[in-house]
Every structure is written in C-alpha cells, then in structure tokens.
Coordinates of C-alpha atoms and ligand atoms in Angstrom, one line a residue:
X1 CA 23.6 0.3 -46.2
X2 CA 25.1 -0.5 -42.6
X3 CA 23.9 2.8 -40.7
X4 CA 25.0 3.2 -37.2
X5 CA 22.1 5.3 -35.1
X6 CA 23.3 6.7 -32.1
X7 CA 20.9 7.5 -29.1
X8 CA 18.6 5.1 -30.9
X9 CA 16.8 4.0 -28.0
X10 CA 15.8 7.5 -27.3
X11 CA 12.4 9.0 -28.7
X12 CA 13.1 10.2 -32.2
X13 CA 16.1 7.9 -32.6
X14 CA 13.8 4.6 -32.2
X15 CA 11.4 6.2 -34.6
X16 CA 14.3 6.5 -37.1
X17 CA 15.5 3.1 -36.4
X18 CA 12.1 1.7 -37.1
X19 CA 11.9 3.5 -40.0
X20 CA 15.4 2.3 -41.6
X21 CA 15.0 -1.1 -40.5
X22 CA 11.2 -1.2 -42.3
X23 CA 13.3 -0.2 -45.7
X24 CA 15.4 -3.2 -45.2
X25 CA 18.6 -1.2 -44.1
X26 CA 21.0 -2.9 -41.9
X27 CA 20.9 -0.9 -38.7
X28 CA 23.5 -0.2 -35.5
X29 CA 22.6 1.1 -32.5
X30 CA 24.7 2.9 -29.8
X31 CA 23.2 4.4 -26.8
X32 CA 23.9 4.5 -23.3
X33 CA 20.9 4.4 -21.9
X34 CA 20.3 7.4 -19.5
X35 CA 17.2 8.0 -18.2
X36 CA 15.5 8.8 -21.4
X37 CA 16.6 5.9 -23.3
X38 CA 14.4 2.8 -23.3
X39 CA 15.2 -0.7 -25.1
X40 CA 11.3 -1.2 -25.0
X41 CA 11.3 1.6 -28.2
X42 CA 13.0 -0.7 -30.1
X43 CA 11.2 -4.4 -28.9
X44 CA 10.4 -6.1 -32.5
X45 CA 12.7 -3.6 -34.5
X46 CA 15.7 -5.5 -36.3
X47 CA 18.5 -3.9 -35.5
X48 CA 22.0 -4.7 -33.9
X49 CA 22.6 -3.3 -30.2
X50 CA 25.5 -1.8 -28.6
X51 CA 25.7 0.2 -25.3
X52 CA 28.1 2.7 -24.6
X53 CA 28.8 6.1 -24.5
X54 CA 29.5 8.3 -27.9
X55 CA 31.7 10.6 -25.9
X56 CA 33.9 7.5 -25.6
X57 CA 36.1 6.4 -28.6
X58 CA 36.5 2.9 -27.9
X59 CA 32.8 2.2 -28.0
X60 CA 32.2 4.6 -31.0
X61 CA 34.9 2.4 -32.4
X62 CA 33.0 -0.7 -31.8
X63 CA 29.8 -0.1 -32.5
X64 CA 31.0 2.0 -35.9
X65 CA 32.9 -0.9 -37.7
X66 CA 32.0 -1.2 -41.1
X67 CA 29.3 1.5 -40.9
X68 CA 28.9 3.3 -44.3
X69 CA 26.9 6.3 -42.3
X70 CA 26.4 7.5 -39.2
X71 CA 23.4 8.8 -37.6
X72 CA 23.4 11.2 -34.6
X73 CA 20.5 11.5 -32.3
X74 CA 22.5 10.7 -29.1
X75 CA 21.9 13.6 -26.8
X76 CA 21.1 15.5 -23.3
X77 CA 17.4 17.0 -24.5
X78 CA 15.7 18.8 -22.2
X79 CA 15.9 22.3 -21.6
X80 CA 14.6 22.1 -17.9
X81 CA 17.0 19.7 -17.2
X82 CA 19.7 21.6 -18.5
X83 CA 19.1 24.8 -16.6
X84 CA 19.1 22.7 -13.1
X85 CA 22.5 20.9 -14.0
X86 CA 24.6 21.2 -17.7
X87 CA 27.6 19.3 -17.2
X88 CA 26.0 16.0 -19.2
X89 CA 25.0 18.4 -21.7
X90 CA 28.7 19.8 -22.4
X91 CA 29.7 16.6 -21.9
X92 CA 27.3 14.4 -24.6
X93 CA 26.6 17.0 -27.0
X94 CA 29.7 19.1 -27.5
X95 CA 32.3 16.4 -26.6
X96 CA 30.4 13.2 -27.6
X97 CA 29.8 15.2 -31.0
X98 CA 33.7 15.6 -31.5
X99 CA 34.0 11.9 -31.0
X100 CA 31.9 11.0 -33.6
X101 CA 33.2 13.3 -35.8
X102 CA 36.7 12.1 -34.8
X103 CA 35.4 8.8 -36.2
X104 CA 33.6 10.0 -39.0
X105 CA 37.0 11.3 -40.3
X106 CA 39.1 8.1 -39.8
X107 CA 36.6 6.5 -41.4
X108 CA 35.0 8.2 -44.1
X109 CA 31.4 7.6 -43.7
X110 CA 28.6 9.8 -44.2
X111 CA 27.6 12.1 -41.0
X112 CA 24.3 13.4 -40.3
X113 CA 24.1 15.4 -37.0
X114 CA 20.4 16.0 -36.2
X115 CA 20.3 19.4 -34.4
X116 CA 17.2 21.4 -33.4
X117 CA 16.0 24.9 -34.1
X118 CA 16.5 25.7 -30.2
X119 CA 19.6 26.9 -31.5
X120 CA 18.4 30.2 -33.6
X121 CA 16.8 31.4 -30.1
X122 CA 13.9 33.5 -29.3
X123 CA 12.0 35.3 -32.6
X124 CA 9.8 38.0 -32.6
X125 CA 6.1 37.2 -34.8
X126 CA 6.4 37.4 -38.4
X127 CA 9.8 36.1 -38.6
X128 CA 11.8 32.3 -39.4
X129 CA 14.8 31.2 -39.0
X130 CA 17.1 30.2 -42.0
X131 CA 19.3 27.3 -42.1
X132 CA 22.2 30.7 -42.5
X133 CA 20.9 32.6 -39.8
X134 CA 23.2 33.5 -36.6
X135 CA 22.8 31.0 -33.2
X136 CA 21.7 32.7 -30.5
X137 CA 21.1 30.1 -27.9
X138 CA 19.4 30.6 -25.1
X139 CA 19.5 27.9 -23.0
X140 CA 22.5 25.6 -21.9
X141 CA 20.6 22.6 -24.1
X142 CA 20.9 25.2 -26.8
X143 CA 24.3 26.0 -26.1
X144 CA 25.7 22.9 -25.9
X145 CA 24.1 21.6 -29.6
X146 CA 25.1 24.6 -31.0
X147 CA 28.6 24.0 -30.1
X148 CA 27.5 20.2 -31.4
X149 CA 26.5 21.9 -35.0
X150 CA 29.5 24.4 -35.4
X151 CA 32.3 21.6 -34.6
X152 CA 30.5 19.7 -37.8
X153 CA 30.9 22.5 -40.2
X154 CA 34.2 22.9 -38.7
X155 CA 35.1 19.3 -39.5
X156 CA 33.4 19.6 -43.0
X157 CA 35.6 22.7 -44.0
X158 CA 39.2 21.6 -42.2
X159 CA 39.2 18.0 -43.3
X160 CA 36.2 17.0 -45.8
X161 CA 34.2 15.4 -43.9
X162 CA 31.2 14.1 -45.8
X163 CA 28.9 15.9 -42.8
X164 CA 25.1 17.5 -42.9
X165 CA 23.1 18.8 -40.2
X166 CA 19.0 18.9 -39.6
X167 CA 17.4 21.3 -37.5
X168 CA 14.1 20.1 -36.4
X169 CA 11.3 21.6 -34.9
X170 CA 9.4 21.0 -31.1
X171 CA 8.5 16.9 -32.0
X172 CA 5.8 14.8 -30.8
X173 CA 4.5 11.6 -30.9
X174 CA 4.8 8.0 -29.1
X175 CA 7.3 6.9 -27.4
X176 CA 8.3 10.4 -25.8
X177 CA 9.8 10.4 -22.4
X178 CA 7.1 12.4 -20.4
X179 CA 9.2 15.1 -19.3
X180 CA 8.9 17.2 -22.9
X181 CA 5.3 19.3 -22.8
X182 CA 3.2 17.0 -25.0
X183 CA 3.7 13.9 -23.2
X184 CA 3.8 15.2 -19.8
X185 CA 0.5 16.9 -20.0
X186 CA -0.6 14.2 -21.7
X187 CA -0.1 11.6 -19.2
X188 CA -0.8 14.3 -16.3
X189 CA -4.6 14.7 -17.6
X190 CA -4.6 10.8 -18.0
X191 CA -3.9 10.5 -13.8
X192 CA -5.6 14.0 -13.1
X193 CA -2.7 15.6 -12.1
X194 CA -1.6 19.6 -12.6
X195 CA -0.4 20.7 -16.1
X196 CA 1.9 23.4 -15.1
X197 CA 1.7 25.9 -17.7
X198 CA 5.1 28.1 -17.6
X199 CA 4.0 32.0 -17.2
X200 CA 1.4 33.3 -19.5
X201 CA 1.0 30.0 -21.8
X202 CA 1.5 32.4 -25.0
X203 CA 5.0 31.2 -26.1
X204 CA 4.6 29.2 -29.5
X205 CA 6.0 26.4 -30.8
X206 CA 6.4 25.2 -34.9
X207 CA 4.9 21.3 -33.8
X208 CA 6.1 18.3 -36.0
X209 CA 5.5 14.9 -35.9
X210 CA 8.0 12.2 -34.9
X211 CA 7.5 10.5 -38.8
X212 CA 7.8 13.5 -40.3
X213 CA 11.0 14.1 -38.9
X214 CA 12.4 11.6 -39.4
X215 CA 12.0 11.2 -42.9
X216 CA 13.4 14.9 -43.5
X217 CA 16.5 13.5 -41.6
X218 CA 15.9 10.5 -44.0
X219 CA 16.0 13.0 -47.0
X220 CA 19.1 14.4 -45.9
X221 CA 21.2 11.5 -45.6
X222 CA 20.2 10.6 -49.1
X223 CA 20.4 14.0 -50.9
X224 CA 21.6 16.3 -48.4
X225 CA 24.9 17.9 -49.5
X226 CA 28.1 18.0 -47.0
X227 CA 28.2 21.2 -45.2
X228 CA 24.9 22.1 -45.4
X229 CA 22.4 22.7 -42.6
X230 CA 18.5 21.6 -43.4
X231 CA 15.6 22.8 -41.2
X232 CA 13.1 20.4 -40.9
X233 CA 10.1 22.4 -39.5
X234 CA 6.6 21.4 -38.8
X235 CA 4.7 23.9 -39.9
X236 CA 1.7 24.3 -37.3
X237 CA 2.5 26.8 -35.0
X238 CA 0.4 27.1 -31.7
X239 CA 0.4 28.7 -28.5
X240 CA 0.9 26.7 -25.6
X241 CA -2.1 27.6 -24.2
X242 CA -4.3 26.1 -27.4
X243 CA -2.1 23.5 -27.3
X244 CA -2.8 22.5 -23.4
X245 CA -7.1 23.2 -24.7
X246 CA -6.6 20.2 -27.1
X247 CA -4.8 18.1 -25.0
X248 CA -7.7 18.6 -22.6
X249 CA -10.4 17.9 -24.8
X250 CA -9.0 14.9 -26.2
X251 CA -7.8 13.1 -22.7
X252 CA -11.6 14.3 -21.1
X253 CA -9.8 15.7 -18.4
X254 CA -11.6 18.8 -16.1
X255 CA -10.1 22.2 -17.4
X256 CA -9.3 22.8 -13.5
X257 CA -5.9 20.7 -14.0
X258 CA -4.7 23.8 -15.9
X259 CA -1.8 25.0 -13.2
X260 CA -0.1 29.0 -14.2
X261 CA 3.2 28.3 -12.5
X262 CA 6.6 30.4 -12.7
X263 CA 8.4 30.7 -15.6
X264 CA 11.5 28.7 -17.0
X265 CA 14.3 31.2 -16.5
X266 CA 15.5 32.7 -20.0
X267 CA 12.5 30.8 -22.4
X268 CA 11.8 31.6 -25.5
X269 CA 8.9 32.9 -26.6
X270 CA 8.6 31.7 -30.1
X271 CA 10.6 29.0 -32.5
X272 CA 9.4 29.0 -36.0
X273 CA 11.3 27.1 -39.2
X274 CA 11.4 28.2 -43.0
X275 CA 11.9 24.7 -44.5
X276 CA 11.8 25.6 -47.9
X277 CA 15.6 24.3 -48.3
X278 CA 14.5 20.8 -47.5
X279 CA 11.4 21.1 -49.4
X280 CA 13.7 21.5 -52.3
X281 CA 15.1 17.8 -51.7
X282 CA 11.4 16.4 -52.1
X283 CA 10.6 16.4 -48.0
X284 CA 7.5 18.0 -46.5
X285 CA 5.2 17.0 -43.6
X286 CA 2.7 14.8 -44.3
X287 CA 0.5 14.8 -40.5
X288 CA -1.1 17.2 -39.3
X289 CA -1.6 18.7 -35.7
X290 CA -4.9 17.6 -35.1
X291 CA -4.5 14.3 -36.7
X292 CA -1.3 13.6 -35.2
X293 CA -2.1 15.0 -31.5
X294 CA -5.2 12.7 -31.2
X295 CA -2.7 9.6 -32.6
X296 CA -0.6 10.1 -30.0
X297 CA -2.7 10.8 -27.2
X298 CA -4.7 7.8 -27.8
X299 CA -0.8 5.6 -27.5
X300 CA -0.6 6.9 -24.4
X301 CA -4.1 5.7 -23.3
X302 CA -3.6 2.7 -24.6
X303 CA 0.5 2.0 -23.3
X304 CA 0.1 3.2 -19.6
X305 CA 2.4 -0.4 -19.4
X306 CA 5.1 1.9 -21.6
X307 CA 4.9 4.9 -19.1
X308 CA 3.6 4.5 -15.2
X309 CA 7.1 2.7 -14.8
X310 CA 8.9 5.6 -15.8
X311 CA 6.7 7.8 -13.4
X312 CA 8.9 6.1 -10.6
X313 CA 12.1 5.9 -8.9
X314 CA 14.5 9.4 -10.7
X315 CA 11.2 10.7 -12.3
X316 CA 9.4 11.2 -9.4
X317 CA 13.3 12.9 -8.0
X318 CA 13.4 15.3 -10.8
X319 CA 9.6 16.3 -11.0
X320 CA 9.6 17.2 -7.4
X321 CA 12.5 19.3 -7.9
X322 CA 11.5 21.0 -11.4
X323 CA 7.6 21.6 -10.0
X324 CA 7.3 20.8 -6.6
X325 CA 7.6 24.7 -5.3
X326 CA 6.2 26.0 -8.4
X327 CA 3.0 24.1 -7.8
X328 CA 2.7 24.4 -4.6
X329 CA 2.6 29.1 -5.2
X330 CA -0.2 28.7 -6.8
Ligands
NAD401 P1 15.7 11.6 -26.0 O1 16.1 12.2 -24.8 O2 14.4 10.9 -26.1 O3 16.8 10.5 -26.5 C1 18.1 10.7 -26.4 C2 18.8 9.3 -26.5 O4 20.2 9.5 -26.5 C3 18.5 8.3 -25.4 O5 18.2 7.0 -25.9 C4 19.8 8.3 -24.5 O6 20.0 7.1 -23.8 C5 20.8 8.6 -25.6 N1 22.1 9.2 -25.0 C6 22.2 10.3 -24.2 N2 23.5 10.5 -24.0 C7 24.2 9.6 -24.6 C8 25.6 9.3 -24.8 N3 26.5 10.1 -24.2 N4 26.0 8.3 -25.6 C9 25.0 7.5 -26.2 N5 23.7 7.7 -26.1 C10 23.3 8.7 -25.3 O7 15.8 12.7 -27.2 P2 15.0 13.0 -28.5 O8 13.9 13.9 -28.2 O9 14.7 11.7 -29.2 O10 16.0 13.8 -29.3 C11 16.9 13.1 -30.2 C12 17.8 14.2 -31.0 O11 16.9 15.1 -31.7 C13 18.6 15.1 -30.0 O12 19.9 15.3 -30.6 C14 17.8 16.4 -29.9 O13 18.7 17.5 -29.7 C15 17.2 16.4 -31.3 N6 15.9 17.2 -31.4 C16 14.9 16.8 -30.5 C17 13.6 17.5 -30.7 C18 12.5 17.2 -29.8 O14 11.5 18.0 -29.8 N7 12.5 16.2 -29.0 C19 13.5 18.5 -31.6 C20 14.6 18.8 -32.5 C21 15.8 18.1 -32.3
TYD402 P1 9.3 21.5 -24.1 O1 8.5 20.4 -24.5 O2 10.2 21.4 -22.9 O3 10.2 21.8 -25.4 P2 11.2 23.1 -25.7 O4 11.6 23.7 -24.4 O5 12.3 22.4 -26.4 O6 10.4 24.0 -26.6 O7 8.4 22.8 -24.0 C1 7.5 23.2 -25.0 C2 6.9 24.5 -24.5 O8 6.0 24.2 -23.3 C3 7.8 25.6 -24.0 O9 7.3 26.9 -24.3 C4 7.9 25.4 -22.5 C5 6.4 24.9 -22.2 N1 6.3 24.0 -21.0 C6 5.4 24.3 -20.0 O10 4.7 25.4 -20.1 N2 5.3 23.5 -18.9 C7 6.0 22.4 -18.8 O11 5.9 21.7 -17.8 C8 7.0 22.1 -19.8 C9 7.9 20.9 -19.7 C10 7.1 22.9 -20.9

C-alpha cells in the first residue's frame, strides 16, 4: 500500500515510518521540518521525502498523489511551548488538519488522525477516559487537536470520509526531541544539569512506548472502522516524581539535580486511558516501563551525536525562556 506519513520526521512519526517500511509498505513522507523534525530519524529507512507544510494544499497535493492512506502525525506537540505562544498550534493542528482532510475527501483514501488523550483533560484517581467521553482541554496544545479530532468526525459524518482517530497516551522512547519530560531529564542527568520538576511532582501520567504506539495506530488503519476514535493507552501509570527516581538511578546521576520549580499554568494532574476498544482489534502493549525506560535511556547514552546538536542554537532560546527564572527561585 502507498501510505503518505505526515510529520514523519518527527518522533513517533519516524517510528511509524520505520515500522511500515520494515513490512515492505511503500512509504511517503511530508513534513516541514520545524524544530522538532529531524531527517537523521529517518537515515537508512526507505521511504520517499517531501517537505512542505500540511496546512498548504499544493504540497499536500504533491506529496499525496496516488496515496491509498494517509497517516497524520504532523503536529505542534508541546504543551509548554503552547502556553508561551499558540498561533503554530491553531495554525498546524486545526488548519493543517482541514487540509488533509480536504484531501482525504477529493481523494478517497483512508485517514488516520493520531490524536492524544491531552484532549479528555484533567481526571480525578479512579477514573479513565473513554474514546465517548466529553473534551475538556486544558491547554492550547489540547485545544488545538481537539479542534483537529472534531473537524474528522465532522468530515466522516458530512461527506463519508473513510476517517479514524487514535488517542495515545504520554510516549517515550528514542529519538524524542528533549524538550518532552523523559528525554529532557534524561539527557539533563547525562550533563548534570537541573531536572526541573513542575510543583509537587505528584501529577501522573499513563507511559507507553513509542512501538507500542505505533502499532495500535497500525491496528487502526487496518481494522479501525471510519468514525471511530481508539485510545491507545499505556497502561503504567506513575507519578512524576517515581518517574524522575528511575531516571536517576538508571543515568547514575546525584539525586541533588532534582530542582522543585513553579508550576505549568493550568496542568493536569492526571491522564489515564481505558483501551479496551482497541484491545478488541487484537492491539495491546507489549513493553513495559521498566524494560522500556532503561532501552531508552541507554539510546541516549549511547547517541549524544543524535542530541548535543540539538542542545544549541533555538534550544538553548527556548530553555532559557521556559526555565531560566524558574530555576533560578529556587
Ligand atoms: P514531534 O514534535 O516529535 O514531531 C512532529 C513532526 O511534525 C515534526 O517532524 C515536525 O517537523 C512535523 N510538523 C510540524 N508542523 C508541521 C506542518 N505544519 N506540516 C508538516 N509537518 C509538520 O511530535 P511527536 O511527539 O512525534 O507527536 C506526533 C503526533 O502524536 C502528534 O500529532 C501528537 O499530537 C501525537 N501524540 C504525541 C504524544 C507524545 O507523548 N509525544 C502522545 C500522544 C499523541
Ligand atoms: P510532558 O512530557 O511535557 O508531557 P505532557 O505535558 O504532554 O503530559 O510532561 C509530562 C509530565 O512531566 C507533566 O506532568 C509535566 C511534567 N514536566 C515537569 O515536571 N518538568 C518539565 O520540565 C517538563 C517538560 C514536564
């Protein structure tokens, strides 16, 4: 099958596209490269590049031709980023996502939109979300891909588009852009620089591994019915706090890193997924935390090549922004 992955040059995306192109699919890529995309994540994959922008037509045009299915990772991600500026996020993930779906609908091919379970907001213990749940965002990221995921099943209803959408949990693994907890704290014990823990540390997160989720989003595009949403949860959750421990134990770094700084205005305290629709299609996570934590921070020992360059030039902008004063009240 000819599968166009947008954002595949991102994290997830490049996972995906390795994945496909390892079952012999023939795959299209379309990203534009922002800060968080990296052509390194896909050196040795097979796969056919274009870059461009999915909020414009032309290129969605170009890169989609002949396409049987279209893959949607391409995305503004972070939630910090998103409260310090959220015009890229309006702009990629609300009006990016009508483009695609514009195209989807001349052309008829198969549309997965992988969304995230930022979108259910904040829920008390005891309690997960459900694919039929309200969206109560919290957070302009939030916001703008649940204006992504309700444009879909608009599409779906209005003109039949063949659409699904994922929800996936907080994901880890290699080739994350280390601005995301896991692989900032990561390489920050690596150099022996602060973790800046947001307020008490307590907030949880449902963890899944990159693989994981992106063979539920496999699942999907192979059984997933149009019109239907699919959470694709981890499993494991864990405080931040515990989370920061292991992190700690496994880099060697000294405990005294551990940095309390002010809170991200409006966070959630806790994200957790019932999966049990997906699980019904055959998908369920096959690494655990522990296994999969230890993985990934032996990558990053290993690929310092992959991330000091990133620690330059805008990273070193937007960490001195985003931590700079918090660090410095403590
Ligand atoms: P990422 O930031 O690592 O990658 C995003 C990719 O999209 C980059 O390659 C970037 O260049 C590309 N991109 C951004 N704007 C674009 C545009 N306008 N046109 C074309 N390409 C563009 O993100 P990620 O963590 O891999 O997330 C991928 C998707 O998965 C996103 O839709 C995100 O909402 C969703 N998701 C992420 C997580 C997570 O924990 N990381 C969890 C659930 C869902
Ligand atoms: P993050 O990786 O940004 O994902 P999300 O906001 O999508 O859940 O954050 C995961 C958790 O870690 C979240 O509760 C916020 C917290 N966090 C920190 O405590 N310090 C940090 O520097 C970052 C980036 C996140």
């Amino acid at each position: 099958m000819r599968i166009l992955v947008t954002g595949g040059a991102g994290f997830i995306g490049s996972h995906f596209v390795r994945h496909l192109a390892a079952a012999g699919e023939d795959v299209v890529v379309l990203d534009k490269l922002t800060y968080s995309g990296n052509p390194a994540n896909l050196e040795g994959v097979a796969h056919e590049f274009h870059a461009g922008d999915i909020a414009d037509p032309d290129a969605v045009a170009r890169a989609g031709k002949g396409a049987e299915a279209i893959v949607n990772f391409a995305a503004e991600t972070h939630v910090d980023r998103s409260i310090l500026a959220a015009g890229e996020f309006i702009t990629t993930d609300v009006m990016g996502t009508h483009v695609l779906l514009e195209w989807a609908r001349e052309s008829g091919a198969r549309f997965v939109h992988v969304s995230t379970d930022e979108v259910y907001g904040d829920l008390p213990p005891g309690v997960s979300s459900r694919e039929d749940d309200p969206l109560r965002p919290s957070s302009p990221y939030a916001a703008s891909k649940a204006g992504g995921d309700l444009q879909v099943l608009a599409y779906v209803r209005t003109y039949g588009v063949n659409a699904s959408i994922t929800r996936g949990s907080n994901t880890y693994g290699t080739h994350q852009y280390p601005e995301k907890m896991i692989p900032l704290f990561v390489t920050n014990a690596l150099e022996g620089e602060p973790l800046p823990v947001y307020g008490d540390g307590r907030q949880t997160r449902d963890w899944l591994h990159a693989e994981d989720h992106c063979a539920g989003i496999e699942t999907v595009l192979r059984e997933g019915a149009p019109g239907e949403v699919y959470n694709v949860g981890g499993g494991e959750e864990l405080e931040n706090l515990e989370v920061t421990r292991r992190i700690l134990e496994l880099t060697g770094a000294d405990p005294g890193l551990v940095r309390h700084v002010d809170d991200r205005p409006g966070h959630d305290r806790r994200y957790s997924l019932d999966s049990s629709k997906l699980a019904g299609l055959g998908w369920k996570p096959t690494r655990g935390f522990e296994e999969g934590l230890a993985e990934t921070v032996a990558w990053y020992r290993d690929r310092r090549d992959w991330w000091e360059p990133i620690k330059s030039g805008e990273y070193r902008a937007y960490y001195a922004e985003q931590y700079e004063a918090r660090l410095k009240s403590t």
